[in-house]
Coordinates of C-alpha atoms and ligand atoms in Angstrom, one line a residue:
M1 CA 1.9 22.6 -22.8
A2 CA -0.3 19.8 -21.5
T3 CA 1.3 16.8 -20.5
G4 CA -1.7 14.4 -20.3
V5 CA -2.2 15.3 -16.6
S6 CA -5.8 17.1 -16.3
Y7 CA -4.8 20.5 -14.8
S8 CA -7.1 21.3 -11.6
P9 CA -9.3 24.5 -12.2
V10 CA -8.3 26.1 -8.9
I11 CA -5.6 28.6 -8.9
I12 CA -3.4 28.2 -5.6
A13 CA -2.0 31.3 -4.4
R14 CA -0.4 30.2 -0.9
A15 CA 0.2 26.9 1.1
K16 CA 0.9 26.7 4.9
G17 CA 0.6 23.7 6.9
T18 CA -2.2 21.4 5.9
R19 CA -4.2 24.3 4.0
L20 CA -4.0 25.7 0.5
F21 CA -5.5 29.2 -0.3
D22 CA -6.9 29.9 -3.6
T23 CA -6.5 33.2 -5.4
N24 CA -9.8 34.4 -3.6
G25 CA -8.3 33.5 -0.3
R26 CA -10.8 30.5 0.0
S27 CA -8.9 27.6 2.3
I28 CA -8.8 24.2 0.9
L29 CA -7.5 21.3 3.1
D30 CA -4.7 19.3 1.4
F31 CA -5.0 15.8 1.8
T32 CA -2.4 14.8 -0.9
S33 CA 0.5 16.7 0.8
G34 CA 1.1 18.3 -2.5
Q35 CA 2.3 15.5 -4.9
M36 CA 2.3 13.1 -1.7
S37 CA 5.6 14.8 -0.6
S38 CA 4.9 17.7 2.0
I39 CA 4.9 15.2 5.2
L40 CA 5.5 18.3 7.3
G41 CA 2.9 20.4 5.7
H42 CA 3.5 23.4 3.7
S43 CA 6.3 25.8 4.5
H44 CA 7.2 24.2 8.1
P45 CA 9.0 27.0 9.5
E46 CA 12.4 25.0 10.4
I47 CA 12.4 23.9 6.7
V48 CA 12.0 27.6 5.5
E49 CA 14.8 28.5 7.8
V50 CA 17.3 25.6 6.5
V51 CA 16.4 26.7 2.7
R52 CA 17.0 30.4 3.7
R53 CA 20.3 29.5 5.3
Y54 CA 21.7 27.2 2.7
I55 CA 20.5 29.2 -0.4
G56 CA 22.4 31.9 1.4
E57 CA 25.7 30.1 2.1
L58 CA 26.0 26.6 0.5
D59 CA 23.5 26.1 -2.4
H60 CA 25.3 23.7 -5.1
L61 CA 28.6 22.7 -6.2
L62 CA 30.5 20.5 -8.5
S63 CA 29.1 17.1 -8.2
S64 CA 32.1 15.6 -7.1
M65 CA 32.4 17.7 -3.9
I66 CA 31.0 16.3 -0.8
T67 CA 29.7 18.8 1.8
Q68 CA 28.7 18.5 5.6
P69 CA 24.9 18.1 5.1
V70 CA 25.5 15.4 2.6
V71 CA 27.4 13.5 5.2
D72 CA 25.2 14.2 7.8
L73 CA 22.2 13.0 5.8
A74 CA 24.1 9.7 4.9
E75 CA 25.0 9.0 8.5
R76 CA 21.4 9.9 9.8
L77 CA 19.7 7.8 7.1
A78 CA 22.2 4.9 8.1
R79 CA 21.1 5.1 11.6
F80 CA 17.5 4.7 10.6
L81 CA 18.0 1.8 8.4
P82 CA 18.6 -1.7 9.1
T83 CA 22.6 -2.5 9.6
P84 CA 23.6 -3.4 6.1
L85 CA 22.2 -0.6 4.4
K86 CA 25.0 1.9 5.1
K87 CA 25.7 3.6 1.9
S88 CA 23.6 6.3 0.4
F89 CA 23.7 8.8 -2.3
F90 CA 21.3 11.8 -3.1
L91 CA 19.4 12.7 -6.3
N92 CA 16.4 14.8 -7.2
T93 CA 13.1 12.6 -8.2
G94 CA 11.8 9.2 -7.6
S95 CA 12.3 8.4 -11.2
E96 CA 15.9 9.2 -11.3
A97 CA 16.8 7.2 -8.2
N98 CA 14.8 4.1 -9.5
E99 CA 16.8 4.7 -12.5
A100 CA 20.0 4.4 -10.8
A101 CA 18.8 1.5 -8.3
I102 CA 18.0 -0.5 -11.5
K103 CA 21.2 0.3 -13.1
M104 CA 23.1 -0.7 -9.8
A105 CA 21.1 -3.8 -9.7
K106 CA 22.2 -4.6 -13.4
C107 CA 25.8 -3.9 -12.9
Y108 CA 26.1 -5.8 -9.5
T109 CA 24.3 -8.8 -10.9
G110 CA 25.6 -8.6 -14.4
K111 CA 21.9 -9.7 -15.6
F112 CA 19.2 -7.3 -17.0
E113 CA 15.8 -8.6 -16.3
I114 CA 13.6 -6.6 -14.1
V115 CA 10.5 -7.7 -12.7
A116 CA 7.7 -5.2 -11.2
F117 CA 4.0 -5.6 -10.2
T118 CA 1.2 -5.3 -12.6
A119 CA 0.0 -2.2 -10.7
S120 CA 3.4 -0.6 -10.0
Y121 CA 4.4 3.0 -10.3
H122 CA 8.0 3.7 -10.4
G123 CA 8.5 6.8 -12.7
L124 CA 8.1 7.6 -16.3
T125 CA 11.8 7.8 -17.3
S126 CA 13.0 5.1 -19.4
G127 CA 14.2 2.5 -16.9
S128 CA 11.7 3.4 -14.1
G129 CA 8.9 3.9 -16.8
S130 CA 9.6 0.3 -18.1
A131 CA 8.9 -1.1 -14.7
T132 CA 5.7 1.2 -14.3
Y133 CA 2.8 -1.1 -15.3
S134 CA -0.1 1.3 -13.9
V135 CA 0.1 4.2 -16.2
G136 CA 1.9 5.7 -18.9
R137 CA 3.2 2.5 -20.7
K138 CA 1.1 3.2 -24.1
N139 CA 2.5 4.5 -27.2
G140 CA 5.9 5.5 -26.2
G141 CA 7.8 2.8 -28.3
P142 CA 9.4 -0.1 -26.9
A143 CA 10.0 -0.6 -23.1
M144 CA 13.7 -1.6 -22.1
A145 CA 14.5 -5.0 -23.0
G146 CA 13.8 -7.7 -20.2
Q147 CA 10.9 -6.4 -18.2
L148 CA 8.7 -8.9 -16.5
A149 CA 5.3 -8.2 -14.8
F150 CA 4.0 -10.1 -11.6
P151 CA 0.3 -10.0 -10.4
A152 CA -0.1 -7.2 -8.1
P153 CA -1.5 -8.3 -4.5
Y154 CA -5.1 -6.9 -5.1
A155 CA -7.1 -8.7 -2.6
Y156 CA -10.3 -6.9 -3.3
R157 CA -10.3 -7.9 -7.1
S158 CA -8.0 -10.9 -7.3
P159 CA -9.3 -14.0 -9.0
F160 CA -7.2 -16.4 -6.4
K161 CA -9.8 -17.0 -3.8
K162 CA -10.0 -19.8 -1.2
A163 CA -13.1 -22.1 -0.9
D164 CA -14.2 -19.6 2.1
G165 CA -14.0 -16.7 -0.6
S166 CA -10.8 -15.0 1.3
Y167 CA -7.8 -14.1 -0.7
D168 CA -5.6 -16.9 -1.5
W169 CA -2.2 -14.8 -2.0
E170 CA 0.0 -17.8 -1.5
T171 CA -1.4 -19.5 -4.5
E172 CA -1.4 -16.2 -6.7
L173 CA 2.2 -15.6 -5.5
E174 CA 3.2 -19.0 -6.6
F175 CA 1.5 -18.6 -10.0
G176 CA 3.3 -15.2 -10.5
W177 CA 6.6 -16.7 -9.8
S178 CA 5.7 -19.7 -12.1
M179 CA 5.2 -17.2 -14.9
I180 CA 8.4 -15.5 -14.3
D181 CA 10.4 -18.6 -14.2
R182 CA 8.8 -19.5 -17.6
Q183 CA 9.5 -16.1 -19.3
T184 CA 12.9 -15.5 -18.0
V185 CA 15.9 -15.8 -20.2
G186 CA 18.1 -16.5 -17.2
S187 CA 19.2 -13.1 -16.4
L188 CA 16.9 -12.1 -13.5
A189 CA 18.7 -8.8 -11.8
A190 CA 15.9 -7.4 -9.7
F191 CA 12.5 -7.0 -8.4
I192 CA 11.3 -3.5 -7.7
M193 CA 8.4 -2.8 -5.6
E194 CA 6.4 -0.4 -3.4
P195 CA 5.8 -1.9 -0.1
I196 CA 2.3 -0.4 -0.7
L197 CA 1.2 0.0 -4.1
S198 CA 0.1 3.6 -4.2
T199 CA -0.8 5.0 -7.5
G200 CA -2.0 1.3 -8.3
G201 CA -4.8 1.8 -5.9
I202 CA -3.3 1.6 -2.2
L203 CA -2.7 -2.1 -2.2
V204 CA -1.5 -3.4 1.0
P205 CA 0.1 -6.8 0.8
P206 CA -1.1 -9.3 3.0
K207 CA 0.9 -10.1 6.2
G208 CA 3.7 -12.4 5.4
Y209 CA 3.6 -11.4 1.5
L210 CA 6.8 -9.2 1.5
K211 CA 8.7 -11.5 3.4
R212 CA 7.7 -14.5 1.2
M213 CA 8.9 -12.4 -2.0
A214 CA 12.1 -11.6 -0.3
V215 CA 12.7 -15.3 -0.1
E216 CA 11.7 -15.9 -3.6
C217 CA 14.0 -13.2 -4.9
K218 CA 17.1 -14.5 -2.7
K219 CA 16.2 -18.0 -4.2
R220 CA 16.8 -16.6 -7.6
N221 CA 19.7 -14.5 -6.6
M222 CA 17.9 -11.4 -7.6
L223 CA 18.0 -8.3 -5.6
L224 CA 15.1 -6.5 -4.0
I225 CA 14.6 -3.1 -4.5
M226 CA 12.1 -1.2 -2.4
D227 CA 10.6 2.0 -3.6
E228 CA 9.2 3.9 -0.6
A229 CA 8.5 7.2 -2.5
Q230 CA 5.2 7.6 -1.0
T231 CA 5.6 5.3 2.0
G232 CA 8.9 6.2 3.5
V233 CA 9.8 8.5 6.4
G234 CA 6.7 7.8 8.8
R235 CA 3.9 7.9 6.5
T236 CA 2.4 4.5 7.3
G237 CA 3.2 4.7 11.1
Q238 CA 6.6 3.0 10.7
M239 CA 9.8 5.0 9.5
F240 CA 9.7 2.9 6.5
A241 CA 6.9 0.6 5.2
F242 CA 9.0 -2.6 4.7
Q243 CA 9.5 -2.7 8.4
Y244 CA 6.1 -4.2 8.7
E245 CA 7.6 -7.3 7.9
D246 CA 11.2 -8.8 9.0
I247 CA 12.7 -7.9 5.6
V248 CA 16.0 -5.9 4.5
P249 CA 15.8 -4.6 0.9
D250 CA 18.9 -4.8 -1.1
I251 CA 18.4 -1.1 -2.4
L252 CA 16.0 1.4 -0.6
V253 CA 14.8 4.1 -2.8
L254 CA 13.1 7.4 -1.1
S255 CA 12.1 10.4 -2.8
K256 CA 9.1 12.6 -2.3
T257 CA 8.7 12.4 1.3
L258 CA 12.4 12.9 2.3
G259 CA 12.5 16.3 0.7
C260 CA 9.1 17.2 2.2
G261 CA 8.3 19.1 -1.1
L262 CA 11.8 19.7 -2.2
P263 CA 13.5 17.5 -4.9
L264 CA 15.4 15.1 -3.1
A265 CA 15.8 11.4 -3.5
S266 CA 18.1 8.7 -1.9
V267 CA 19.6 5.4 -3.1
S268 CA 20.7 3.4 0.0
T269 CA 22.4 -0.3 -0.3
T270 CA 24.9 -2.4 1.4
V271 CA 28.8 -2.2 1.3
E272 CA 29.0 -5.5 -0.7
I273 CA 26.7 -4.1 -3.4
E274 CA 28.3 -0.6 -3.6
R275 CA 31.8 -2.7 -3.8
G276 CA 30.2 -4.8 -6.5
C277 CA 28.9 -2.0 -8.6
N278 CA 32.2 0.0 -8.6
K279 CA 34.0 -3.0 -9.7
A280 CA 31.5 -3.5 -12.4
G281 CA 32.2 0.1 -13.6
F282 CA 28.9 1.6 -12.3
I283 CA 28.5 5.5 -13.0
W284 CA 26.0 7.8 -11.9
I285 CA 26.5 11.8 -12.1
S286 CA 24.0 14.1 -12.7
T287 CA 23.9 18.0 -12.1
H288 CA 22.5 18.0 -8.7
L289 CA 24.1 14.6 -7.4
N290 CA 24.4 15.3 -3.7
D291 CA 23.4 19.0 -3.8
P292 CA 24.0 20.6 -0.3
L293 CA 20.9 22.5 0.0
T294 CA 18.3 19.7 -0.7
A295 CA 20.5 17.4 1.6
A296 CA 20.2 19.9 4.4
V297 CA 16.7 19.8 3.9
G298 CA 16.4 16.0 4.1
N299 CA 18.6 16.4 7.4
K300 CA 16.1 18.4 8.9
V301 CA 13.0 16.4 7.9
L302 CA 14.4 13.3 9.6
E303 CA 15.5 15.2 12.4
I304 CA 12.0 16.4 12.8
V305 CA 10.2 13.1 12.2
E306 CA 12.6 11.5 14.8
R307 CA 12.3 14.4 17.5
D308 CA 8.5 15.0 17.1
H309 CA 7.9 11.1 17.1
I310 CA 5.9 11.4 14.0
A311 CA 5.4 7.9 13.2
E312 CA 4.0 7.2 16.6
R313 CA 1.5 10.4 15.9
V314 CA 0.8 8.9 12.4
K315 CA -0.4 5.7 14.2
R316 CA -2.9 7.8 16.3
L317 CA -4.1 10.1 13.5
G318 CA -4.4 7.2 11.0
A319 CA -6.4 5.3 13.3
Q320 CA -8.9 8.2 13.6
L321 CA -8.9 8.6 9.8
R322 CA -9.4 5.1 9.1
A323 CA -12.2 5.1 11.8
G324 CA -14.0 7.8 9.8
L325 CA -13.6 6.3 6.6
D326 CA -14.9 3.0 7.9
K327 CA -18.1 4.8 9.0
L328 CA -18.5 6.4 5.4
Q329 CA -18.3 2.7 4.1
E330 CA -21.1 1.8 6.2
K331 CA -23.1 4.7 4.7
Y332 CA -22.2 4.7 1.1
W333 CA -22.9 1.7 -1.2
C334 CA -20.4 3.0 -3.5
I335 CA -17.5 2.6 -1.4
G336 CA -16.0 -1.0 -2.0
E337 CA -13.3 -1.2 0.3
I338 CA -11.1 1.1 2.7
R339 CA -7.7 0.0 3.1
G340 CA -4.1 1.6 3.8
R341 CA -1.9 2.0 6.7
G342 CA -1.4 5.1 8.9
L343 CA -1.9 8.2 7.0
L344 CA -1.9 6.8 3.6
Q345 CA -5.6 5.2 3.1
G346 CA -7.5 4.5 0.1
I347 CA -11.2 4.5 -0.6
E348 CA -12.3 2.2 -3.7
I349 CA -15.3 3.4 -5.6
I350 CA -17.6 1.2 -7.1
S351 CA -20.7 1.5 -9.3
D352 CA -22.4 -1.6 -8.8
A353 CA -22.3 -3.3 -5.3
D354 CA -23.0 -6.8 -6.8
T355 CA -20.5 -6.7 -9.6
K356 CA -17.9 -4.4 -8.0
A357 CA -17.6 -2.5 -11.3
P358 CA -15.2 0.3 -10.9
G359 CA -17.1 3.8 -10.1
L360 CA -15.0 6.0 -12.3
D361 CA -17.7 8.6 -12.8
I362 CA -18.9 8.6 -8.9
G363 CA -15.3 8.9 -7.8
Q364 CA -14.5 11.9 -10.1
A365 CA -17.9 13.6 -9.1
V366 CA -17.2 13.0 -5.1
S367 CA -13.6 14.5 -5.7
D368 CA -14.8 17.5 -7.7
R369 CA -17.7 18.2 -5.1
A370 CA -15.2 17.7 -2.2
M371 CA -12.9 20.2 -4.0
L372 CA -15.6 22.7 -4.4
M373 CA -16.3 22.3 -0.4
G374 CA -12.8 22.8 0.4
L375 CA -11.0 19.4 0.6
S376 CA -8.4 18.4 -2.1
C377 CA -8.2 14.6 -2.0
N378 CA -6.8 12.8 -5.0
I379 CA -8.6 10.1 -6.9
V380 CA -6.9 7.8 -9.4
N381 CA -9.2 6.6 -12.1
L382 CA -7.5 3.5 -14.0
H383 CA -9.6 1.8 -16.1
E384 CA -8.2 -1.8 -15.9
L385 CA -7.6 -1.5 -12.0
G386 CA -10.0 0.8 -10.5
S387 CA -11.0 4.2 -9.1
V388 CA -9.3 4.7 -5.7
F389 CA -9.1 7.9 -3.6
R390 CA -5.6 8.4 -2.1
L391 CA -5.9 10.3 1.2
A392 CA -2.6 11.3 2.3
P393 CA -2.5 14.3 4.5
P394 CA 0.6 15.8 6.0
L395 CA 1.9 13.9 8.9
T396 CA 1.4 17.1 11.0
V397 CA -2.4 17.2 10.2
L398 CA -4.6 18.3 13.2
K399 CA -7.4 16.0 14.6
E400 CA -9.6 18.6 13.8
E401 CA -8.5 18.9 10.2
I402 CA -9.2 15.2 10.0
E403 CA -12.6 15.6 11.2
E404 CA -13.3 18.4 8.8
G405 CA -11.9 16.5 5.8
L406 CA -14.2 13.7 7.0
R407 CA -17.1 15.8 7.1
I408 CA -16.6 17.1 3.7
L409 CA -16.3 13.9 2.3
D410 CA -19.5 12.7 4.0
D411 CA -21.4 15.7 2.3
A412 CA -19.7 15.2 -1.1
F413 CA -20.6 11.5 -1.3
A414 CA -24.2 12.3 -0.1
F415 CA -24.5 15.1 -2.6
V416 CA -23.4 13.0 -5.4
L417 CA -25.4 9.8 -4.7
I418 CA -28.6 12.0 -4.1
L419 CA -27.8 13.6 -7.4
R420 CA -27.4 10.3 -9.3
S421 CA -30.5 9.0 -7.8
F422 CA -32.6 12.2 -8.6
M423 CA -31.1 11.8 -12.4
A424 CA -32.1 8.2 -12.5
D425 CA -35.4 8.7 -11.3
S426 CA -35.9 11.7 -14.0
D427 CA -34.6 9.5 -16.7
Ligands
PLP501 C1 6.4 4.7 -5.7 C2 6.7 5.9 -6.6 N1 8.0 5.8 -7.2 C3 8.5 6.6 -8.0 C4 7.7 7.7 -8.4 C5 8.2 8.8 -9.4 O1 8.6 9.9 -8.6 P1 9.1 11.1 -9.4 O2 7.5 11.7 -9.8 O3 9.6 12.0 -8.4 O4 9.9 11.2 -10.5 C6 6.3 8.0 -7.7 C7 5.7 9.1 -8.2 O5 4.5 9.1 -8.0 C8 6.0 6.9 -7.0 O6 4.7 7.2 -6.3

């Protein structure tokens, strides 16, 4: 059944490292890490070995049974995280884990209002979907009660400008909070945010922004839930993207990247919040709560990321990717902005250099052409937001593969723009 996703015409038969192979054996570079998840590339030999071992000896148990891989993963995660975030449990998807985090915030605070950015994506189940404003909001009936939206830090398109034309994020942020303070019925439980808004267009908050948001949440006794589905586990050049600022979220949610393509998500919090939730009768159980097989995979992912200094590698390769993209921006007028961190980079496509009107058709045409030429790169076309490529190759991508991807993108942009000007001339 179609689910609103326009399926790719390419049928992939095999995936290895950064490469996909279609049914004709054609190689395609995967610059989306699957669904932004396979950070160690496809079928990493050590991950394959863990899956083989655990499917053979400890696959899945009654949800109340705790196993060594789960204990190891919780301990390993606690070592990576700032001290107060000691307590974790494990689920499958980002939507589910955010759902649990939101429920925890409600239980702990005894309040029910949840704030999220206007360009947010936290999943599409009832609670996480209610806090998602970028897509999927329409025609599914009412959202959960108590959802409030906050202006996303979208420097390129924000109407908040200083006299010199630069982004006035402080005024925008204060305006956002003034709107929240007006709308709230006095029951603010949490702000759920991505440290870089990915689906919403790779929006990187300016320096100081997250810190200020943490302060504003604290002032209102709200919890800060950080959703690092796409940014966590080294993707941006830090283990977690919230570490670009001196903040500690109250609840951290990891998903996609933690399982490296397998369904694993984590919810981490403080001893105090855990205690408060228990006191308030918080319950979360699902069929695959704390499954040993996926926990063992998560353990191996974290072990490899630490052992192979993946975050450092991401800084180097991210700089290479960024330099190449900056060159493309100089060459092609339809690239409005390049933004991102590490190996999560966005290309904003415009159709008019003066008005900065989103270039949805151009973006789609470049994406289609790149796919034909052997590069899978995801374009998110959101009418109200913009048209933005999200480049997120595996963190194990080779230097040569980045160069190859950039070459294909260069050729794809050139092809699409020449074709456009040819068609305009012949009109
Ligand atoms: C930031 C973020 N949170 C949550 C989700 C939802 O995760 P899932 O699709 O695993 O439910 C996504 C998925 O794209 C995401 O990008």
